[in-house]
PDB file of C-alpha atoms in Angstrom:
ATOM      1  CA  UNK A   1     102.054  83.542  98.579  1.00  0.00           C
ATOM      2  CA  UNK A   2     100.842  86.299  96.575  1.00  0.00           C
ATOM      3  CA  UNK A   3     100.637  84.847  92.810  1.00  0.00           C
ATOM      4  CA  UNK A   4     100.249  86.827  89.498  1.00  0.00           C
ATOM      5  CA  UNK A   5     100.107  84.922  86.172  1.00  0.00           C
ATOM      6  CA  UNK A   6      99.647  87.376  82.732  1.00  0.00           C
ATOM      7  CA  UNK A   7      98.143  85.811  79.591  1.00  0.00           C
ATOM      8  CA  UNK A   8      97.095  87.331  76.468  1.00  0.00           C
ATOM      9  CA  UNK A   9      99.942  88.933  74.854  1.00  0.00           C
ATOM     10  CA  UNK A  10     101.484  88.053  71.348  1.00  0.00           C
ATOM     11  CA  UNK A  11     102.146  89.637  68.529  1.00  0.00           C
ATOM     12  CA  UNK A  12      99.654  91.941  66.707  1.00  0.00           C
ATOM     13  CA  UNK A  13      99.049  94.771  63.847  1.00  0.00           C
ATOM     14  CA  UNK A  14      99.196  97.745  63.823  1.00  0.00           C
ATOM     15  CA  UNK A  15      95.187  99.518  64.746  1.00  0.00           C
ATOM     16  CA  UNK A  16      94.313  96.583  66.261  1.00  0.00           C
ATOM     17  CA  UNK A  17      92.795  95.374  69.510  1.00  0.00           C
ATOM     18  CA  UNK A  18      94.279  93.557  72.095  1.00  0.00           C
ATOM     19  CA  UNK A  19      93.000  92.270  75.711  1.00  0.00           C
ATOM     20  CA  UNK A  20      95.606  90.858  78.766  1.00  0.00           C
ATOM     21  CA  UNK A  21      94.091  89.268  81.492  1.00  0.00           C
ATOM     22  CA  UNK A  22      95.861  88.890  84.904  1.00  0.00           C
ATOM     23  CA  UNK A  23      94.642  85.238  87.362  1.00  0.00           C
ATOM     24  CA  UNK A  24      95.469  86.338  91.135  1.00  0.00           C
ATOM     25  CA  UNK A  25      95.844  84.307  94.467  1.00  0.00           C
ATOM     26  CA  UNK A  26      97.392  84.484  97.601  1.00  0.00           C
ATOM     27  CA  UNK A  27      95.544  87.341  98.695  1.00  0.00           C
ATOM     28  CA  UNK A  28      92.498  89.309  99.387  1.00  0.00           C
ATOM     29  CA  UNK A  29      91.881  90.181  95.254  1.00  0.00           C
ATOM     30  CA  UNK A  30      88.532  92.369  96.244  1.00  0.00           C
ATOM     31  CA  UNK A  31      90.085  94.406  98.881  1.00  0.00           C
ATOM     32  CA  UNK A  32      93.485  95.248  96.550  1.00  0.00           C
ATOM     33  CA  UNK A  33      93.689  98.293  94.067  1.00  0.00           C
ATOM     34  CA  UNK A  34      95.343  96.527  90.883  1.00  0.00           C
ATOM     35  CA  UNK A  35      97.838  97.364  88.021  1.00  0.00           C
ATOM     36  CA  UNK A  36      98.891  97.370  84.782  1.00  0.00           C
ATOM     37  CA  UNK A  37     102.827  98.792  84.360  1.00  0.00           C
ATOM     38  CA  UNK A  38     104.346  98.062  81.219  1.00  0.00           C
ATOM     39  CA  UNK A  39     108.311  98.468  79.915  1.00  0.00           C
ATOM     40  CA  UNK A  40     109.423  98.794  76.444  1.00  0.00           C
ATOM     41  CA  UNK A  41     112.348  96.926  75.275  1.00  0.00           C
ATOM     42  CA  UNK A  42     115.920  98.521  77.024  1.00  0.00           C
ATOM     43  CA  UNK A  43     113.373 101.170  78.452  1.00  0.00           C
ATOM     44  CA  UNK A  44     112.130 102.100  82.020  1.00  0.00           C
ATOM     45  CA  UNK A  45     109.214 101.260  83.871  1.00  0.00           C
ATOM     46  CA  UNK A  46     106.028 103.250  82.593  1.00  0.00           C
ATOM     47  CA  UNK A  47     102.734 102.705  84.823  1.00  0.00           C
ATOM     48  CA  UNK A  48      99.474 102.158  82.730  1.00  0.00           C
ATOM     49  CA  UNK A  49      96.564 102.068  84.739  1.00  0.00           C
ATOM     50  CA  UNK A  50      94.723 101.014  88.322  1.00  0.00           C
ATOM     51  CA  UNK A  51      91.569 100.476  88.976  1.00  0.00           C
ATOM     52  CA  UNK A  52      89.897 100.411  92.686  1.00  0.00           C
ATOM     53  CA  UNK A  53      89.060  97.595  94.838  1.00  0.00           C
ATOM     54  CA  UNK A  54      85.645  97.073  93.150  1.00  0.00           C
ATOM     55  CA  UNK A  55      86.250  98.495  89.620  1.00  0.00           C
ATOM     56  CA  UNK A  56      84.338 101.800  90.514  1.00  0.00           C
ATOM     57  CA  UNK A  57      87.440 104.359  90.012  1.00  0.00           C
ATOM     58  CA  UNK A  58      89.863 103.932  87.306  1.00  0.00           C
ATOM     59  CA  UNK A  59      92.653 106.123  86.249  1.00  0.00           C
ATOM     60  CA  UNK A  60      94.887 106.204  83.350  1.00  0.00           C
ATOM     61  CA  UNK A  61      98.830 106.963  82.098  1.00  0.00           C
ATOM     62  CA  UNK A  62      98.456 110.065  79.662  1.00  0.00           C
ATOM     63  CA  UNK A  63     100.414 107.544  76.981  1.00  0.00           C
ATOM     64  CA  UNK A  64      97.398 105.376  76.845  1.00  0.00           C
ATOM     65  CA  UNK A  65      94.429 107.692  78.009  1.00  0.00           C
ATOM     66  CA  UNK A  66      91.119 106.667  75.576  1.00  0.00           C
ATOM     67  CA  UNK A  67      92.654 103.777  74.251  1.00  0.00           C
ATOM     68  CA  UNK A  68      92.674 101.840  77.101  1.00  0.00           C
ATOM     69  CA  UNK A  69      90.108 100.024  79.412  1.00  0.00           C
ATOM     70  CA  UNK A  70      91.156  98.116  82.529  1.00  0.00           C
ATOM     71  CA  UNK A  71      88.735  96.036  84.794  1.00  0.00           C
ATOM     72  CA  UNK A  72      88.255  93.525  87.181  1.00  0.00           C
ATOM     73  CA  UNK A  73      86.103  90.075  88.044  1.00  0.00           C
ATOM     74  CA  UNK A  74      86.682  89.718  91.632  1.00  0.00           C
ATOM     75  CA  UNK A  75      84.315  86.719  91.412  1.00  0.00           C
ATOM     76  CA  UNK A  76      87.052  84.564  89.391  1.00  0.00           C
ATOM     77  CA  UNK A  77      90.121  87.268  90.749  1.00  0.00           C
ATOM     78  CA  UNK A  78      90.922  88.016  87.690  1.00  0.00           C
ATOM     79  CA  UNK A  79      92.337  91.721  86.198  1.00  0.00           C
ATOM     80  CA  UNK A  80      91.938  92.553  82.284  1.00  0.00           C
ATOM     81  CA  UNK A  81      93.672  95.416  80.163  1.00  0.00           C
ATOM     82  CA  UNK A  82      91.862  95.955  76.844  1.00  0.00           C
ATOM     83  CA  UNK A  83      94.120  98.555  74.701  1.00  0.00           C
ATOM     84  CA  UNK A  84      92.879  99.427  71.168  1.00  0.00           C
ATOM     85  CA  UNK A  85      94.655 101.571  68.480  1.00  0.00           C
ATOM     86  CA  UNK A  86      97.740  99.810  69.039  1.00  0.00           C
ATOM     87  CA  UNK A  87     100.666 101.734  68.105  1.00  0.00           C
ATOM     88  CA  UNK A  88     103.801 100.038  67.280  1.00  0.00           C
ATOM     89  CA  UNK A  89     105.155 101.881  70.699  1.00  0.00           C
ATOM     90  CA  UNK A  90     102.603 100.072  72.951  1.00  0.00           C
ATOM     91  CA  UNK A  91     105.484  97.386  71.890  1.00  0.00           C
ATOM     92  CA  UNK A  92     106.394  96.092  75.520  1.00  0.00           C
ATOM     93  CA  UNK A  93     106.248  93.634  78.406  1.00  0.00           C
ATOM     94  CA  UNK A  94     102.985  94.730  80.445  1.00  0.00           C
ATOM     95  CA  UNK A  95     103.307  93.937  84.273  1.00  0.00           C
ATOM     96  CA  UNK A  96      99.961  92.925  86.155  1.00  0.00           C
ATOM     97  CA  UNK A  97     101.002  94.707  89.721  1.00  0.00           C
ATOM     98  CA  UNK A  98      98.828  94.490  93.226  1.00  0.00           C
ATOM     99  CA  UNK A  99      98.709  97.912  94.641  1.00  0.00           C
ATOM    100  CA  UNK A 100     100.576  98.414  98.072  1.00  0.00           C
ATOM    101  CA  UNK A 101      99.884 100.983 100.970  1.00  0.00           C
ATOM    102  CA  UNK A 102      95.860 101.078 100.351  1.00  0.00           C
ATOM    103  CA  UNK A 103      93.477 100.450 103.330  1.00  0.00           C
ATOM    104  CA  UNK A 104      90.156  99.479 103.948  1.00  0.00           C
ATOM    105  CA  UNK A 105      87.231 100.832 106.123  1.00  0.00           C
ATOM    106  CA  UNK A 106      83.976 101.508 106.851  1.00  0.00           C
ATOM    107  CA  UNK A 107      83.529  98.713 103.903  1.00  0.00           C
ATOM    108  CA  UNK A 108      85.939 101.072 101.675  1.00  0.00           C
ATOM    109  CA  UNK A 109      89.000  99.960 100.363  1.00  0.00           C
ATOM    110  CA  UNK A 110      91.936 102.901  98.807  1.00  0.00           C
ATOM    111  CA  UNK A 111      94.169 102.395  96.471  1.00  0.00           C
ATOM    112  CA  UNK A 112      97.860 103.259  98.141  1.00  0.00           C
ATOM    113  CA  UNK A 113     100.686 104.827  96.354  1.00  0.00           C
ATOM    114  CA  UNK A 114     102.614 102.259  95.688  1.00  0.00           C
ATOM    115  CA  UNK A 115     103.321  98.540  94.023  1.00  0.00           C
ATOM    116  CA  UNK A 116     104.351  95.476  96.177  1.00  0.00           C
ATOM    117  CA  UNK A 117     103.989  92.444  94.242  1.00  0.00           C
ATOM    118  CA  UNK A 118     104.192  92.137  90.583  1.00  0.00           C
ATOM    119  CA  UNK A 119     103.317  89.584  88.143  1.00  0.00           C
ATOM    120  CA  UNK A 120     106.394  87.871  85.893  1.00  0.00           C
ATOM    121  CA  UNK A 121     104.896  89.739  82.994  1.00  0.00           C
ATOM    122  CA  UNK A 122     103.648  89.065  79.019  1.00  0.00           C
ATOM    123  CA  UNK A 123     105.056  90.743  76.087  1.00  0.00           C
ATOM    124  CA  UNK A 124     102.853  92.679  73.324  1.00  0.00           C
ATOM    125  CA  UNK A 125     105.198  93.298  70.048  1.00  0.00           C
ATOM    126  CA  UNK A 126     102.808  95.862  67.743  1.00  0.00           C
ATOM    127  CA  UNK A 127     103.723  95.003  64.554  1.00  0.00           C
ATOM    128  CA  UNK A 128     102.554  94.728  60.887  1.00  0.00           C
TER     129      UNK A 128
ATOM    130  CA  UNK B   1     105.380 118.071  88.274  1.00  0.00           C
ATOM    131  CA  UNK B   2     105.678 113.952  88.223  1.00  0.00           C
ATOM    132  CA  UNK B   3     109.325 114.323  86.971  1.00  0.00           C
ATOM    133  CA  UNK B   4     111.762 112.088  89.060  1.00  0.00           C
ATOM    134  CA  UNK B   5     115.107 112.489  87.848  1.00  0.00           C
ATOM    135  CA  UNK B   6     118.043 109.396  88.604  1.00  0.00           C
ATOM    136  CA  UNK B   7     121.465 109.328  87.653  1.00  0.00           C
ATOM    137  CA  UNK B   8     121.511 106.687  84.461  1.00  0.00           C
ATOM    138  CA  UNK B   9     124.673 104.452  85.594  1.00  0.00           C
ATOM    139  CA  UNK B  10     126.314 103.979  89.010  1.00  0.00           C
ATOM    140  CA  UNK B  11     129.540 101.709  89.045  1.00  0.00           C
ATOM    141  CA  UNK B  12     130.959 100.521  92.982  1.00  0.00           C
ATOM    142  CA  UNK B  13     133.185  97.945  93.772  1.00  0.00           C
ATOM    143  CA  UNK B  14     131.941  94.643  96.075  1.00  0.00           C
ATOM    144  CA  UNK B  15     132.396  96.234  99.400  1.00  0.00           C
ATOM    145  CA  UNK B  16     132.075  99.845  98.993  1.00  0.00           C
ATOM    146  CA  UNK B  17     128.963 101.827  99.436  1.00  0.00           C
ATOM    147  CA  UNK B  18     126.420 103.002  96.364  1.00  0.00           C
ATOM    148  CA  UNK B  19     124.322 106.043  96.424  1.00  0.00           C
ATOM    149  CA  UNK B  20     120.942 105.942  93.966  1.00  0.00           C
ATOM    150  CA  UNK B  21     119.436 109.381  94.274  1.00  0.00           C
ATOM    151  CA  UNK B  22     116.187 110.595  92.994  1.00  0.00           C
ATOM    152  CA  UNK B  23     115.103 114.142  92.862  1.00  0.00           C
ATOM    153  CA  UNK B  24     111.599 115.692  91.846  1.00  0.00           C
ATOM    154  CA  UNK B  25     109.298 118.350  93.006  1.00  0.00           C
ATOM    155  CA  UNK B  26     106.917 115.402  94.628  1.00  0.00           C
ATOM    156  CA  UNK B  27     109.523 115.244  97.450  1.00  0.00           C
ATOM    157  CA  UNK B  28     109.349 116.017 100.247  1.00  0.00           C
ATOM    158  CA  UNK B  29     105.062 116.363 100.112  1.00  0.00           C
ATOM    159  CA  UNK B  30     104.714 112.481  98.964  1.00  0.00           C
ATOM    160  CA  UNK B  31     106.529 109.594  99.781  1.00  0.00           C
ATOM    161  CA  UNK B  32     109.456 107.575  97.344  1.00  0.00           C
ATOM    162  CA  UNK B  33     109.551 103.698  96.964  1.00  0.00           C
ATOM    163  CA  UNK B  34     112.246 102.121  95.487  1.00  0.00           C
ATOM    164  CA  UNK B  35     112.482  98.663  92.977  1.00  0.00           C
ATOM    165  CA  UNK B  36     115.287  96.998  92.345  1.00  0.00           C
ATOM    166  CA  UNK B  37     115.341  94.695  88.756  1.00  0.00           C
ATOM    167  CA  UNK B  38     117.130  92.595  87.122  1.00  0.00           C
ATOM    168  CA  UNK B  39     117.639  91.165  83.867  1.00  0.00           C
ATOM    169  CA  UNK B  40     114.666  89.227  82.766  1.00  0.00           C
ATOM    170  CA  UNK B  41     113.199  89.373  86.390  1.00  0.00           C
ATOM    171  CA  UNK B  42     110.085  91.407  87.405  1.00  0.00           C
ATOM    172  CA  UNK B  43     110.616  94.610  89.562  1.00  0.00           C
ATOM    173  CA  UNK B  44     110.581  94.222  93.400  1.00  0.00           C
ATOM    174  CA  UNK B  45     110.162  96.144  96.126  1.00  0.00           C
ATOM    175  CA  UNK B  46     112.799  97.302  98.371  1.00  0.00           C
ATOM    176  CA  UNK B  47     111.812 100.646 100.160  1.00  0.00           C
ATOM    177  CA  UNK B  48     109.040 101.837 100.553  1.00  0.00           C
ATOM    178  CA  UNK B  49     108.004 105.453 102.674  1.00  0.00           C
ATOM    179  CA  UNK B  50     111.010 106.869 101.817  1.00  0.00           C
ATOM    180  CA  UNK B  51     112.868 104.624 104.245  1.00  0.00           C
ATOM    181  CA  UNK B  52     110.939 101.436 105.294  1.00  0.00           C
ATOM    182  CA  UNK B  53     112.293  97.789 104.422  1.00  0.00           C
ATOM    183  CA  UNK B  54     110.404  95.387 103.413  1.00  0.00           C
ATOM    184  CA  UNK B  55     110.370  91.868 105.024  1.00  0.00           C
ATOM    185  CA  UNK B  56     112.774  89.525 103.401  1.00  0.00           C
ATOM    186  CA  UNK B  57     114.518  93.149 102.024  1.00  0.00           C
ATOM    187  CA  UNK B  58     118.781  92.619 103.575  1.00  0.00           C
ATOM    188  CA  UNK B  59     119.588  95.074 105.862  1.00  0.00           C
ATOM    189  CA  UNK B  60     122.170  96.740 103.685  1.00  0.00           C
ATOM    190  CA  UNK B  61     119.311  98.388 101.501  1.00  0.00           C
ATOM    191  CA  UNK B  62     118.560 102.022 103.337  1.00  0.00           C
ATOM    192  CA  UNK B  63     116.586 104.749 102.006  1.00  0.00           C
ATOM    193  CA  UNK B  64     116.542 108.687 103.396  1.00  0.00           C
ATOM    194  CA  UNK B  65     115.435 111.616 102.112  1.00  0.00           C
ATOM    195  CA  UNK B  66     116.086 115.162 102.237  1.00  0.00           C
ATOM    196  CA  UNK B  67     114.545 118.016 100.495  1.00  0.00           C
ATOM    197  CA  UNK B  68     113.626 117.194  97.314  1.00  0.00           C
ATOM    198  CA  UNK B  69     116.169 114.104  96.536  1.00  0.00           C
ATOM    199  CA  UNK B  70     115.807 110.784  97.956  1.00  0.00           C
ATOM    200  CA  UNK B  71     118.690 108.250  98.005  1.00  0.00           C
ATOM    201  CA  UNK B  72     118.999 104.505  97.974  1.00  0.00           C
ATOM    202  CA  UNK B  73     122.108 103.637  99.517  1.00  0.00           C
ATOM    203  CA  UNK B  74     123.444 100.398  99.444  1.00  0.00           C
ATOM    204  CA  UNK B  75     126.592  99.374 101.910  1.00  0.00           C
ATOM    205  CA  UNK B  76     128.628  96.441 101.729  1.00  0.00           C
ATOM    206  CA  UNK B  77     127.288  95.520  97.832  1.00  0.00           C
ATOM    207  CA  UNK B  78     127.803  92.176  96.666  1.00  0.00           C
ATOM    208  CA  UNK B  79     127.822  91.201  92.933  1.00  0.00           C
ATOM    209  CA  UNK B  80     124.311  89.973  93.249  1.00  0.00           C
ATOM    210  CA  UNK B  81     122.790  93.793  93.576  1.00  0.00           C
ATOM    211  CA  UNK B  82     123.880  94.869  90.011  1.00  0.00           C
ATOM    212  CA  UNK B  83     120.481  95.324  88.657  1.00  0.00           C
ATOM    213  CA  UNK B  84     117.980  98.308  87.300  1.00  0.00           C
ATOM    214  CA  UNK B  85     117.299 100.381  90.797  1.00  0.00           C
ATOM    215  CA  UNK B  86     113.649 102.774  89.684  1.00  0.00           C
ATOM    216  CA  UNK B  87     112.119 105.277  92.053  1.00  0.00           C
ATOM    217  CA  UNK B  88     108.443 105.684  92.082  1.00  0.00           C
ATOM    218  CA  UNK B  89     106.110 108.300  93.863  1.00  0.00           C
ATOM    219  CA  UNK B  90     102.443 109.036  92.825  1.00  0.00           C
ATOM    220  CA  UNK B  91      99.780 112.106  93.785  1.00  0.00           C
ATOM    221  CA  UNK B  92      98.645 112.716  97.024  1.00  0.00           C
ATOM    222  CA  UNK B  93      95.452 111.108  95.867  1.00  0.00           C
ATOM    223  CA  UNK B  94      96.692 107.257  94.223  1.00  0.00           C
ATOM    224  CA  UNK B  95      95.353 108.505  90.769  1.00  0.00           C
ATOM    225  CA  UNK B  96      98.181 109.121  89.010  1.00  0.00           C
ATOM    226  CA  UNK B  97     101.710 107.123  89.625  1.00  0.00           C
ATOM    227  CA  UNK B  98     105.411 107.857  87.725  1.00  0.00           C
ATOM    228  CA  UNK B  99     108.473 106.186  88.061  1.00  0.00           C
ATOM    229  CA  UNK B 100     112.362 107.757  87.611  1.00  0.00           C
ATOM    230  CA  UNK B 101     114.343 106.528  84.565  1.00  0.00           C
ATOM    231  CA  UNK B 102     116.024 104.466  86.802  1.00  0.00           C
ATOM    232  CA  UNK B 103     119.739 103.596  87.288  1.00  0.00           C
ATOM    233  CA  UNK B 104     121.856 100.900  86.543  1.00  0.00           C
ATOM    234  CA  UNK B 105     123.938  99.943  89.227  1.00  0.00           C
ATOM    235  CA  UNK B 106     127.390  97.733  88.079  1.00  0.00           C
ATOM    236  CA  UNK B 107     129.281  96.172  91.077  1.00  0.00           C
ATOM    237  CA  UNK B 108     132.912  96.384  89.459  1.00  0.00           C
TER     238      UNK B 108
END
Protein backbone atom coordinates (compact mmCIF):
# COMPACT_ATOMS: atom_id res chain seq x y z
CA UNK A 1 0.00 0.00 0.00
CA UNK A 2 0.94 3.38 -0.87
CA UNK A 3 3.15 4.69 2.25
CA UNK A 4 4.18 8.33 3.09
CA UNK A 5 6.30 9.02 6.22
CA UNK A 6 7.30 13.10 6.83
CA UNK A 7 10.38 13.91 8.93
CA UNK A 8 12.06 17.06 9.56
CA UNK A 9 9.77 19.37 11.21
CA UNK A 10 10.19 20.98 14.77
CA UNK A 11 10.27 24.01 16.06
CA UNK A 12 12.38 26.91 14.65
CA UNK A 13 13.13 30.91 14.61
CA UNK A 14 12.04 33.20 13.06
CA UNK A 15 14.48 33.91 9.37
CA UNK A 16 15.57 30.67 9.56
CA UNK A 17 15.92 27.63 7.33
CA UNK A 18 14.19 24.60 7.45
CA UNK A 19 14.22 21.27 5.15
CA UNK A 20 11.21 18.26 5.34
CA UNK A 21 11.90 15.27 3.66
CA UNK A 22 9.12 12.81 2.60
CA UNK A 23 10.35 8.41 2.39
CA UNK A 24 7.73 6.84 -0.21
CA UNK A 25 6.72 3.14 -1.04
CA UNK A 26 4.05 1.28 -2.35
CA UNK A 27 4.23 2.74 -5.61
CA UNK A 28 5.89 3.75 -8.75
CA UNK A 29 7.82 7.07 -6.89
CA UNK A 30 9.54 8.06 -10.50
CA UNK A 31 6.46 7.94 -12.51
CA UNK A 32 4.26 10.13 -9.68
CA UNK A 33 4.10 14.07 -9.66
CA UNK A 34 4.59 14.79 -5.76
CA UNK A 35 3.37 17.31 -3.06
CA UNK A 36 3.80 19.42 -0.42
CA UNK A 37 0.16 20.83 1.14
CA UNK A 38 0.40 22.32 4.37
CA UNK A 39 -2.57 23.53 7.08
CA UNK A 40 -2.19 26.03 9.72
CA UNK A 41 -3.58 25.40 13.05
CA UNK A 42 -7.86 25.54 12.92
CA UNK A 43 -7.16 26.61 9.20
CA UNK A 44 -7.87 25.01 5.72
CA UNK A 45 -5.88 23.13 3.46
CA UNK A 46 -3.30 25.43 1.50
CA UNK A 47 -1.24 23.53 -1.37
CA UNK A 48 2.57 24.41 -1.43
CA UNK A 49 4.25 23.00 -4.21
CA UNK A 50 4.69 19.86 -6.91
CA UNK A 51 7.27 18.98 -8.70
CA UNK A 52 7.19 16.52 -11.94
CA UNK A 53 7.95 12.97 -12.21
CA UNK A 54 11.71 13.60 -12.63
CA UNK A 55 12.18 16.97 -10.82
CA UNK A 56 12.35 18.90 -14.23
CA UNK A 57 9.08 21.23 -13.69
CA UNK A 58 8.27 22.68 -10.43
CA UNK A 59 5.61 25.07 -9.49
CA UNK A 60 4.88 27.04 -6.49
CA UNK A 61 1.79 28.48 -4.02
CA UNK A 62 2.09 32.42 -4.37
CA UNK A 63 2.36 32.24 -0.21
CA UNK A 64 5.69 30.63 -0.51
CA UNK A 65 6.97 31.61 -4.11
CA UNK A 66 11.12 32.34 -3.72
CA UNK A 67 11.32 31.01 -0.45
CA UNK A 68 10.77 27.69 -1.21
CA UNK A 69 12.60 24.77 -3.05
CA UNK A 70 11.05 21.32 -3.45
CA UNK A 71 12.87 18.24 -5.04
CA UNK A 72 13.12 14.77 -5.44
CA UNK A 73 15.73 11.55 -5.22
CA UNK A 74 13.88 8.97 -7.04
CA UNK A 75 16.97 6.78 -6.48
CA UNK A 76 16.19 6.48 -2.54
CA UNK A 77 12.13 7.72 -3.30
CA UNK A 78 12.46 10.27 -1.32
CA UNK A 79 10.65 14.09 -1.66
CA UNK A 80 12.32 17.24 0.20
CA UNK A 81 10.78 20.82 0.89
CA UNK A 82 13.50 23.34 1.78
CA UNK A 83 11.61 26.74 2.92
CA UNK A 84 13.83 29.67 4.06
CA UNK A 85 12.72 33.06 5.54
CA UNK A 86 10.45 31.40 7.78
CA UNK A 87 7.71 33.52 8.86
CA UNK A 88 5.94 32.80 11.99
CA UNK A 89 2.78 32.03 9.47
CA UNK A 90 4.62 29.16 7.68
CA UNK A 91 3.49 27.83 11.37
CA UNK A 92 1.65 24.51 10.22
CA UNK A 93 1.40 20.77 9.64
CA UNK A 94 2.98 20.25 6.00
CA UNK A 95 1.39 17.18 4.14
CA UNK A 96 3.79 15.15 1.72
CA UNK A 97 0.85 14.23 -1.02
CA UNK A 98 1.33 11.77 -4.30
CA UNK A 99 -0.28 13.48 -7.17
CA UNK A 100 -3.44 11.68 -8.68
CA UNK A 101 -4.89 11.77 -12.34
CA UNK A 102 -1.25 12.18 -14.11
CA UNK A 103 -0.24 9.75 -16.94
CA UNK A 104 2.65 8.56 -18.55
CA UNK A 105 3.79 8.15 -22.24
CA UNK A 106 6.04 8.15 -24.80
CA UNK A 107 8.55 7.90 -21.59
CA UNK A 108 6.64 11.18 -20.19
CA UNK A 109 4.95 11.22 -17.11
CA UNK A 110 2.12 14.51 -16.19
CA UNK A 111 1.35 15.66 -13.23
CA UNK A 112 -2.76 15.30 -12.84
CA UNK A 113 -4.94 17.69 -11.06
CA UNK A 114 -5.46 16.19 -8.20
CA UNK A 115 -4.15 14.42 -4.69
CA UNK A 116 -4.90 10.71 -3.84
CA UNK A 117 -2.80 9.63 -1.11
CA UNK A 118 -1.36 11.76 1.53
CA UNK A 119 1.23 11.36 4.06
CA UNK A 120 0.10 11.54 8.08
CA UNK A 121 1.95 14.82 8.12
CA UNK A 122 4.87 16.84 10.40
CA UNK A 123 4.32 20.04 12.11
CA UNK A 124 6.69 23.26 11.66
CA UNK A 125 5.84 25.88 14.67
CA UNK A 126 7.98 29.29 13.47
CA UNK A 127 8.79 30.70 16.49
CA UNK A 128 11.38 32.84 18.39
CA UNK B 1 -9.98 33.10 -10.70
CA UNK B 2 -8.85 29.98 -8.23
CA UNK B 3 -11.56 31.13 -5.71
CA UNK B 4 -13.75 28.11 -4.54
CA UNK B 5 -16.23 29.24 -2.22
CA UNK B 6 -18.01 26.44 0.55
CA UNK B 7 -20.51 27.05 3.01
CA UNK B 8 -18.36 27.08 6.55
CA UNK B 9 -20.78 24.69 8.73
CA UNK B 10 -23.42 22.15 7.65
CA UNK B 11 -25.43 20.44 10.58
CA UNK B 12 -27.86 17.02 9.45
CA UNK B 13 -29.23 14.57 11.54
CA UNK B 14 -28.03 10.54 11.22
CA UNK B 15 -30.31 9.63 8.44
CA UNK B 16 -31.06 12.65 6.53
CA UNK B 17 -29.25 13.83 3.51
CA UNK B 18 -26.21 16.67 3.50
CA UNK B 19 -25.46 18.93 0.67
CA UNK B 20 -21.54 20.38 0.53
CA UNK B 21 -21.52 22.79 -2.36
CA UNK B 22 -18.64 24.50 -3.92
CA UNK B 23 -18.83 27.28 -6.37
CA UNK B 24 -15.95 29.07 -8.41
CA UNK B 25 -15.34 30.32 -11.85
CA UNK B 26 -13.02 26.99 -12.52
CA UNK B 27 -16.34 25.09 -12.88
CA UNK B 28 -17.60 23.87 -15.20
CA UNK B 29 -14.01 24.16 -17.56
CA UNK B 30 -11.96 21.93 -14.86
CA UNK B 31 -12.89 19.22 -12.83
CA UNK B 32 -13.71 19.29 -8.60
CA UNK B 33 -12.35 16.57 -6.16
CA UNK B 34 -13.52 16.35 -2.91
CA UNK B 35 -11.55 15.33 0.74
CA UNK B 36 -13.12 14.50 3.55
CA UNK B 37 -10.93 15.05 7.17
CA UNK B 38 -11.09 14.52 10.33
CA UNK B 39 -9.71 15.53 13.49
CA UNK B 40 -6.09 14.72 13.70
CA UNK B 41 -6.38 12.47 10.51
CA UNK B 42 -4.82 13.33 7.09
CA UNK B 43 -7.22 14.40 4.20
CA UNK B 44 -8.64 11.63 1.92
CA UNK B 45 -10.04 11.34 -1.12
CA UNK B 46 -13.58 10.82 -1.82
CA UNK B 47 -14.58 12.21 -5.34
CA UNK B 48 -12.78 12.83 -7.72
CA UNK B 49 -13.97 14.21 -11.63
CA UNK B 50 -16.64 15.89 -10.28
CA UNK B 51 -18.47 12.64 -9.62
CA UNK B 52 -16.21 9.49 -9.55
CA UNK B 53 -15.80 7.29 -6.26
CA UNK B 54 -12.99 6.07 -5.27
CA UNK B 55 -12.46 2.34 -4.38
CA UNK B 56 -13.07 1.63 -0.77
CA UNK B 57 -15.18 5.31 -0.97
CA UNK B 58 -19.26 3.97 0.57
CA UNK B 59 -21.70 4.39 -1.84
CA UNK B 60 -23.55 7.10 0.00
CA UNK B 61 -20.76 9.73 -1.01
CA UNK B 62 -22.08 11.32 -4.60
CA UNK B 63 -20.75 14.23 -6.29
CA UNK B 64 -22.59 16.35 -9.39
CA UNK B 65 -22.08 19.40 -10.76
CA UNK B 66 -23.86 22.04 -12.46
CA UNK B 67 -22.77 25.32 -13.73
CA UNK B 68 -20.41 26.73 -11.71
CA UNK B 69 -21.23 24.90 -8.15
CA UNK B 70 -20.42 21.44 -7.42
CA UNK B 71 -22.05 19.51 -4.54
CA UNK B 72 -21.06 16.67 -2.28
CA UNK B 73 -24.06 15.06 -1.16
CA UNK B 74 -24.09 12.65 1.39
CA UNK B 75 -27.44 10.33 2.02
CA UNK B 76 -28.13 8.23 4.83
CA UNK B 77 -25.09 10.02 7.15
CA UNK B 78 -23.94 8.22 10.02
CA UNK B 79 -22.10 9.87 12.98
CA UNK B 80 -18.84 8.68 11.61
CA UNK B 81 -18.95 11.37 8.48
CA UNK B 82 -18.76 14.50 10.76
CA UNK B 83 -15.47 15.67 9.59
CA UNK B 84 -13.77 18.79 7.50
CA UNK B 85 -15.31 18.12 3.74
CA UNK B 86 -12.54 20.61 1.21
CA UNK B 87 -13.04 20.98 -2.51
CA UNK B 88 -10.06 21.21 -4.69
CA UNK B 89 -9.67 22.03 -8.52
CA UNK B 90 -6.37 23.21 -10.19
CA UNK B 91 -5.52 24.90 -13.91
CA UNK B 92 -6.09 23.27 -16.93
CA UNK B 93 -2.37 22.74 -16.98
CA UNK B 94 -1.47 20.87 -13.14
CA UNK B 95 0.67 24.02 -12.30
CA UNK B 96 -1.21 25.67 -10.02
CA UNK B 97 -3.80 23.80 -7.45
CA UNK B 98 -6.41 25.64 -4.68
CA UNK B 99 -8.60 24.19 -2.36
CA UNK B 100 -12.24 25.74 -0.89
CA UNK B 101 -12.26 26.79 2.80
CA UNK B 102 -13.93 23.80 3.38
CA UNK B 103 -17.00 22.87 5.51
CA UNK B 104 -17.60 21.32 8.59
CA UNK B 105 -20.16 18.89 8.49
CA UNK B 106 -21.89 17.99 12.27
CA UNK B 107 -24.22 14.89 12.20
CA UNK B 108 -26.71 16.15 15.04
Amino acid sequence: QVQLVESGGGVVQPGRSLRLSCAASGFTFRNSGMHWVRQAPGKGLEWVAVISYDGSQTYLGDSVKGRVTISRDNSKNTLDLQISSLRPEDTAIYYCVKGGGGHCGGGVCFIGPYFDYWGQGVPVTVSS
Amino acid sequence: SFDLTQPPSVSVSPGQTARITCSGDSFPKHYAYWYQQKPGRAPVLIMYKDIERPSGIPERFSGSSSGATVTLTISGVQAEDEADYYCQSADGSSTYFFFGGGTKLTVL
